[in-house]
Amino acid sequence: MNAFWETSTFFGIFITLFFYGAGTVLKQKIKHPLMNPMLFAIIFTVVFLRLFGIEYQAYNNSAKYISYLMTPATVCLAVPLYRQLDTLKKYFKAVMFGITSSVIITMLSVLAFARFFGLDRASYVTMLPKSITTPIGIGVAEELGGYMAITVASIVISGILGNIFAETVCNFFGIHEPVAKGIAIGCSSHALGTVKALEMGEVEGAMSSLSIALAGILTVAAASVFATLL
Amino acid sequence: MKLFKQFTIIIFLSFLGEVLHTLIPFPIPASIYGIMLLFFLLERKVLRIDDIREVSDFLIFIMPLLFIPPAVGLIDVWDELRASLTAYVTIIIAVTLIVMVATGRITQWFLQNQKEKET
């Protein structure tokens, strides 16, 4: 049976759209933060593949075409950012200060945990780019000699966590300024979190979009310095 | 025709991003160059939001969908992850939370300071 799945162009695309669509319909009925259409689709796609013994490669041979839209979609994040140009100009210093701090905090906390767990250098540098956007993160992990597949996994999981819990975390810890929320979300959970930030409001979405670009670029520089510290 | 034009503009900017990514020896992906290009063109008024509005709204709307195939790929790295599972999982969850809270609070503190000075 795998032979057919491997050659099908639309099977993987279809089940991805189907489960995402089903998740979206369910979300309208069940209004709970954990009822997240994307998470729903990920879980059900995994279950479906396992149930029918379909290899990930066979699924991805088709589903990868969906992900090709990632670059154009990310480029479009310039639109909400441009709409908030005045906000950005007004709070430029706070924005830059927040994003720079986030990169240093990420590096320091990964270093502290790596020391605590006694990780080897390769596992440590694997985790350094965990909060930034996948294409930059892969580049950093490769450059520093980390395990790229695990870096990708950590980036995706950070993004899913941010997407699901951002609103709850911001409320709980008294982060109520839209600019601060957007930066917190973009710096901790990149594009996946940004999707949530855009739902929360346009200022949040714009600041989160900006954070993806700036935190990503700053991490390239910071990670190469921090890689020498373990 | 309108949607066709919008889509072509966005794909062209993505392509220019790829060109820059190839020419400049930094691990910065095409998409980030693309954001900067589009932002610059909007700011310089070379492009107006109307030139790309519907297609860019659509692409941003379907963004969560685009993450599903790579996330499903987590099943393939499970064996590698398992070696140091506790360490990895703790780091991923704790650092995401720490960074979100600390960054949010620091930015908010800076903003409120700035606002107080203005008034």
Coordinates of C-alpha atoms in Angstrom, one line a residue:
Chain A
M1 CA 0.0 0.0 0.0
N2 CA 2.9 2.4 0.7
A3 CA 3.8 2.4 -3.0
F4 CA 0.6 4.3 -3.8
W5 CA 1.0 6.8 -1.0
E6 CA 4.5 7.4 -2.1
T7 CA 3.5 8.3 -5.6
S8 CA 0.3 10.2 -4.8
T9 CA 0.7 14.0 -5.2
F10 CA -2.5 15.0 -3.4
F11 CA -3.0 12.5 -0.6
G12 CA -0.7 14.2 1.9
I13 CA -2.0 17.7 1.0
F14 CA -5.6 16.5 1.3
I15 CA -5.4 14.9 4.7
T16 CA -3.5 17.9 6.0
L17 CA -6.2 20.3 4.7
F18 CA -8.9 17.9 5.9
F19 CA -7.8 17.6 9.5
Y20 CA -7.0 21.3 9.7
G21 CA -10.5 22.1 8.4
A22 CA -12.0 19.7 10.8
G23 CA -10.1 21.3 13.6
T24 CA -11.3 24.8 12.5
V25 CA -14.9 23.6 12.6
L26 CA -14.5 22.0 16.0
K27 CA -12.9 25.2 17.4
Q28 CA -16.1 27.1 16.7
K29 CA -18.0 24.6 18.8
I30 CA -15.4 24.1 21.6
K31 CA -13.9 27.4 22.7
H32 CA -11.0 26.1 24.8
P33 CA -7.3 27.3 24.4
L34 CA -6.2 23.7 24.0
M35 CA -8.7 23.3 21.1
N36 CA -6.2 24.5 18.5
P37 CA -6.9 23.6 14.9
M38 CA -3.2 23.2 14.0
L39 CA -2.4 21.0 17.0
F40 CA -5.5 19.0 16.3
A41 CA -4.4 18.5 12.7
I42 CA -0.8 17.5 13.7
I43 CA -2.1 14.9 16.2
F44 CA -4.7 13.4 13.9
T45 CA -2.3 13.3 10.9
V46 CA 0.2 11.4 13.1
V47 CA -2.4 9.0 14.3
F48 CA -3.7 8.5 10.8
L49 CA -0.2 7.7 9.4
R50 CA 0.5 5.3 12.2
L51 CA -2.9 3.6 11.9
F52 CA -2.4 2.9 8.2
G53 CA 1.4 2.2 8.5
I54 CA 2.3 5.1 6.2
E55 CA 5.8 6.4 6.4
Y56 CA 6.4 10.1 7.1
Q57 CA 8.4 10.3 3.9
A58 CA 5.5 9.0 1.8
Y59 CA 3.2 11.6 3.4
N60 CA 5.7 14.4 3.1
N61 CA 6.4 13.7 -0.6
S62 CA 3.0 15.2 -1.1
A63 CA 2.5 17.5 2.0
K64 CA 5.8 19.3 1.4
Y65 CA 4.2 21.3 -1.4
I66 CA 2.0 23.1 1.2
S67 CA 5.1 24.1 3.1
Y68 CA 6.6 25.7 0.0
L69 CA 4.2 28.6 0.7
M70 CA 6.1 29.3 3.9
T71 CA 8.5 31.8 2.4
P72 CA 5.9 33.9 0.5
A73 CA 3.6 33.8 3.6
T74 CA 6.5 35.0 5.9
V75 CA 7.3 37.8 3.4
C76 CA 3.7 39.0 3.7
L77 CA 4.3 39.6 7.5
A78 CA 5.8 42.9 6.3
V79 CA 2.2 44.1 5.7
P80 CA 1.1 44.1 9.4
L81 CA 4.5 45.5 10.3
Y82 CA 4.1 48.3 7.8
R83 CA 0.6 49.1 9.0
Q84 CA 2.1 49.6 12.5
L85 CA 5.0 51.7 11.3
D86 CA 4.0 54.6 13.6
T87 CA 3.9 52.4 16.7
L88 CA 7.3 51.0 15.8
K89 CA 8.7 54.5 15.4
K90 CA 7.2 55.7 18.6
Y91 CA 8.4 52.8 20.7
F92 CA 11.6 52.0 18.8
K93 CA 13.9 52.0 21.8
A94 CA 11.7 49.7 23.9
V95 CA 11.3 47.3 20.9
M96 CA 15.0 47.1 20.3
F97 CA 15.8 46.7 24.0
G98 CA 13.2 44.0 24.4
I99 CA 14.3 41.9 21.4
T100 CA 18.0 42.2 22.3
S101 CA 17.2 41.2 25.9
S102 CA 15.2 38.2 24.7
V103 CA 18.2 36.8 22.7
I104 CA 20.5 37.1 25.7
I105 CA 18.0 35.6 28.1
T106 CA 17.4 32.6 25.7
M107 CA 21.2 32.0 25.4
L108 CA 21.8 32.3 29.2
S109 CA 18.9 30.0 30.1
V110 CA 19.9 27.3 27.6
L111 CA 23.4 27.5 29.0
A112 CA 22.2 27.2 32.6
F113 CA 20.0 24.2 31.8
A114 CA 22.8 22.6 29.7
R115 CA 25.2 22.9 32.7
F116 CA 22.5 21.6 35.0
F117 CA 21.8 18.5 32.9
G118 CA 25.5 18.0 32.0
L119 CA 24.7 18.1 28.3
D120 CA 27.6 17.6 25.8
R121 CA 28.6 20.5 23.5
A122 CA 26.7 19.2 20.5
S123 CA 23.4 18.8 22.4
Y124 CA 23.9 22.3 23.9
V125 CA 24.4 24.1 20.6
T126 CA 21.4 22.1 19.2
M127 CA 19.2 23.9 21.7
L128 CA 20.7 27.5 21.3
P129 CA 18.6 28.4 18.3
K130 CA 15.3 26.9 19.7
S131 CA 13.3 30.1 19.8
I132 CA 14.0 31.4 16.3
T133 CA 12.5 30.8 12.9
T134 CA 13.3 27.3 11.4
P135 CA 15.4 28.3 8.4
I136 CA 17.7 30.5 10.5
G137 CA 17.7 27.9 13.3
I138 CA 18.8 25.1 11.0
G139 CA 21.6 27.3 9.7
V140 CA 22.9 28.1 13.2
A141 CA 22.7 24.4 14.3
E142 CA 24.6 23.3 11.2
E143 CA 27.3 26.0 11.6
L144 CA 27.9 25.1 15.3
G145 CA 27.8 21.4 14.8
G146 CA 24.5 20.6 16.5
Y147 CA 21.9 17.9 15.6
M148 CA 19.8 19.7 13.0
A149 CA 16.8 17.3 13.2
I150 CA 16.5 17.9 17.0
T151 CA 16.9 21.7 16.5
V152 CA 13.9 21.6 14.1
A153 CA 11.9 19.5 16.6
S154 CA 12.7 22.0 19.4
I155 CA 11.8 25.0 17.2
V156 CA 8.5 23.4 16.2
I157 CA 7.6 22.5 19.8
S158 CA 8.5 26.0 21.1
G159 CA 6.3 27.4 18.4
I160 CA 3.3 25.2 19.2
L161 CA 3.7 26.0 23.0
G162 CA 3.7 29.7 22.2
N163 CA 0.8 29.4 19.9
I164 CA -1.3 27.6 22.5
F165 CA -0.3 29.2 25.7
A166 CA 0.8 32.8 24.8
E167 CA -2.5 34.4 25.7
T168 CA -2.8 32.5 29.1
V169 CA 0.9 33.3 30.0
C170 CA 0.6 37.0 29.1
N171 CA -2.6 37.3 31.2
F172 CA -1.2 35.4 34.1
F173 CA 2.1 37.3 34.3
G174 CA 0.4 40.7 33.8
I175 CA 1.8 41.5 30.4
H176 CA -0.9 43.7 29.0
E177 CA 0.9 46.2 26.7
P178 CA 0.2 45.1 23.1
V179 CA 3.8 46.0 22.1
A180 CA 5.3 43.9 24.9
K181 CA 3.0 41.0 24.2
G182 CA 3.9 40.9 20.5
I183 CA 7.6 41.0 21.3
A184 CA 7.3 38.4 24.0
I185 CA 5.5 36.0 21.7
G186 CA 7.7 36.6 18.6
C187 CA 10.9 36.2 20.5
S188 CA 9.9 33.0 22.3
S189 CA 7.9 31.2 19.6
H190 CA 8.7 32.8 16.1
A191 CA 6.2 32.5 13.2
L192 CA 4.0 29.9 15.0
G193 CA 3.5 32.2 17.9
T194 CA 3.0 35.2 15.5
V195 CA 0.0 33.5 14.1
K196 CA -1.5 33.7 17.6
A197 CA -0.3 37.3 18.1
L198 CA -2.0 38.3 14.8
E199 CA -5.3 36.9 16.3
M200 CA -4.8 38.9 19.5
G201 CA -4.4 42.2 17.6
E202 CA -2.6 44.0 14.8
V203 CA 0.0 45.7 17.1
E204 CA 0.8 42.3 18.7
G205 CA 1.1 40.7 15.3
A206 CA 3.3 43.4 13.8
M207 CA 5.7 43.4 16.8
S208 CA 5.8 39.6 16.8
S209 CA 6.6 39.6 13.0
L210 CA 9.4 42.1 13.6
S211 CA 10.8 39.9 16.4
I212 CA 11.0 36.9 14.1
A213 CA 13.4 38.8 11.8
L214 CA 15.4 40.7 14.4
A215 CA 15.7 37.9 17.1
G216 CA 16.6 35.5 14.3
I217 CA 19.4 37.7 13.0
L218 CA 20.8 38.6 16.5
T219 CA 20.8 34.9 17.4
V220 CA 23.1 34.1 14.5
A221 CA 25.7 36.4 16.1
A222 CA 25.0 35.6 19.8
A223 CA 24.9 31.8 19.3
S224 CA 28.4 31.7 17.9
V225 CA 29.7 33.5 21.0
F226 CA 27.6 31.4 23.5
A227 CA 28.7 28.2 21.7
T228 CA 32.2 28.7 23.2
L229 CA 30.9 29.0 26.8
L230 CA 30.3 25.3 27.5
Chain B
M1 CA -6.2 39.4 -12.9
K2 CA -5.9 41.3 -9.7
L3 CA -5.1 38.2 -7.6
F4 CA -2.7 37.0 -10.3
K5 CA -0.8 40.3 -10.1
Q6 CA -0.6 40.2 -6.3
F7 CA 0.6 36.6 -6.3
T8 CA 3.2 37.3 -8.9
I9 CA 4.6 40.3 -6.8
I10 CA 4.8 38.2 -3.7
I11 CA 6.5 35.3 -5.5
F12 CA 8.9 37.7 -7.1
L13 CA 9.9 39.1 -3.7
S14 CA 10.4 35.6 -2.4
F15 CA 12.6 34.9 -5.4
L16 CA 14.6 38.1 -4.8
G17 CA 15.0 36.9 -1.2
E18 CA 16.5 33.6 -2.5
V19 CA 18.9 35.6 -4.7
L20 CA 20.1 37.6 -1.7
H21 CA 20.4 34.5 0.4
T22 CA 22.6 33.0 -2.2
L23 CA 24.8 36.1 -2.7
I24 CA 25.2 37.0 1.0
P25 CA 27.2 34.5 3.1
F26 CA 25.1 34.6 6.3
P27 CA 22.6 31.9 7.4
I28 CA 19.7 34.3 6.9
P29 CA 16.9 32.7 4.9
A30 CA 15.1 34.1 1.8
S31 CA 12.0 34.8 3.8
I32 CA 13.7 37.3 6.1
Y33 CA 15.3 39.2 3.1
G34 CA 11.8 39.1 1.6
I35 CA 10.2 40.7 4.7
M36 CA 12.9 43.5 4.6
L37 CA 12.4 44.0 0.9
L38 CA 8.6 44.2 1.1
F39 CA 8.8 46.5 4.1
F40 CA 11.2 48.8 2.4
L41 CA 9.1 48.9 -0.8
L42 CA 6.0 49.8 1.2
E43 CA 7.8 52.4 3.2
R44 CA 9.3 54.0 0.1
K45 CA 5.7 53.9 -1.5
V46 CA 7.0 51.9 -4.4
L47 CA 4.3 49.4 -3.5
R48 CA 1.0 50.1 -1.8
I49 CA -0.8 47.6 0.5
D50 CA -3.6 47.5 -2.1
D51 CA -1.1 45.9 -4.6
I52 CA -0.9 42.8 -2.5
R53 CA -3.8 43.0 0.0
E54 CA -6.0 40.0 -0.8
V55 CA -3.2 37.5 -1.5
S56 CA -1.1 38.5 1.6
D57 CA -4.2 38.3 3.8
F58 CA -4.8 34.8 2.5
L59 CA -1.3 33.6 2.9
I60 CA -1.1 34.9 6.5
F61 CA -4.5 33.3 7.2
I62 CA -3.3 29.9 6.1
M63 CA 0.1 30.1 7.8
P64 CA -0.7 27.7 10.7
L65 CA -1.5 25.1 8.0
L66 CA 2.0 25.4 6.5
F67 CA 3.6 24.3 9.8
I68 CA 1.7 21.0 9.9
P69 CA 3.9 18.9 7.6
P70 CA 7.2 19.7 9.4
A71 CA 5.5 19.2 12.8
V72 CA 4.3 15.8 11.7
G73 CA 7.9 15.1 10.9
L74 CA 8.6 15.0 14.7
I75 CA 7.7 11.3 14.5
D76 CA 10.9 10.7 12.5
V77 CA 13.3 12.2 15.1
W78 CA 11.6 10.5 18.1
D79 CA 14.5 8.0 18.4
E80 CA 17.1 10.7 18.4
L81 CA 15.2 12.8 20.9
R82 CA 14.7 9.9 23.3
A83 CA 18.4 9.7 24.2
S84 CA 18.2 12.9 26.3
L85 CA 14.5 13.3 26.4
T86 CA 14.2 14.8 29.9
A87 CA 16.8 17.4 29.3
Y88 CA 15.5 18.4 25.9
V89 CA 11.8 18.6 27.0
T90 CA 12.7 20.6 30.1
I91 CA 14.8 23.0 28.1
I92 CA 12.2 23.5 25.4
I93 CA 9.3 24.1 27.8
A94 CA 11.2 26.1 30.5
V95 CA 13.1 28.3 28.1
T96 CA 10.1 29.1 26.0
L97 CA 8.2 30.2 29.2
I98 CA 11.1 32.0 30.7
V99 CA 11.8 34.0 27.5
M100 CA 8.2 34.9 27.0
V101 CA 7.6 36.1 30.5
A102 CA 11.0 37.9 30.9
T103 CA 10.9 39.5 27.5
G104 CA 7.3 40.6 28.0
R105 CA 7.9 42.1 31.4
I106 CA 11.2 43.8 30.4
T107 CA 9.6 45.4 27.3
Q108 CA 6.6 46.5 29.3
W109 CA 8.8 48.0 32.0
F110 CA 10.7 50.0 29.4
L111 CA 7.5 51.1 27.7
Q112 CA 6.0 52.3 30.9
N113 CA 9.1 54.2 31.8
Q114 CA 9.0 55.9 28.4
K115 CA 5.4 56.8 28.8
E116 CA 5.9 58.3 32.2
K117 CA 8.7 60.5 30.9
E118 CA 6.4 61.8 28.2
T119 CA 3.7 62.8 30.6

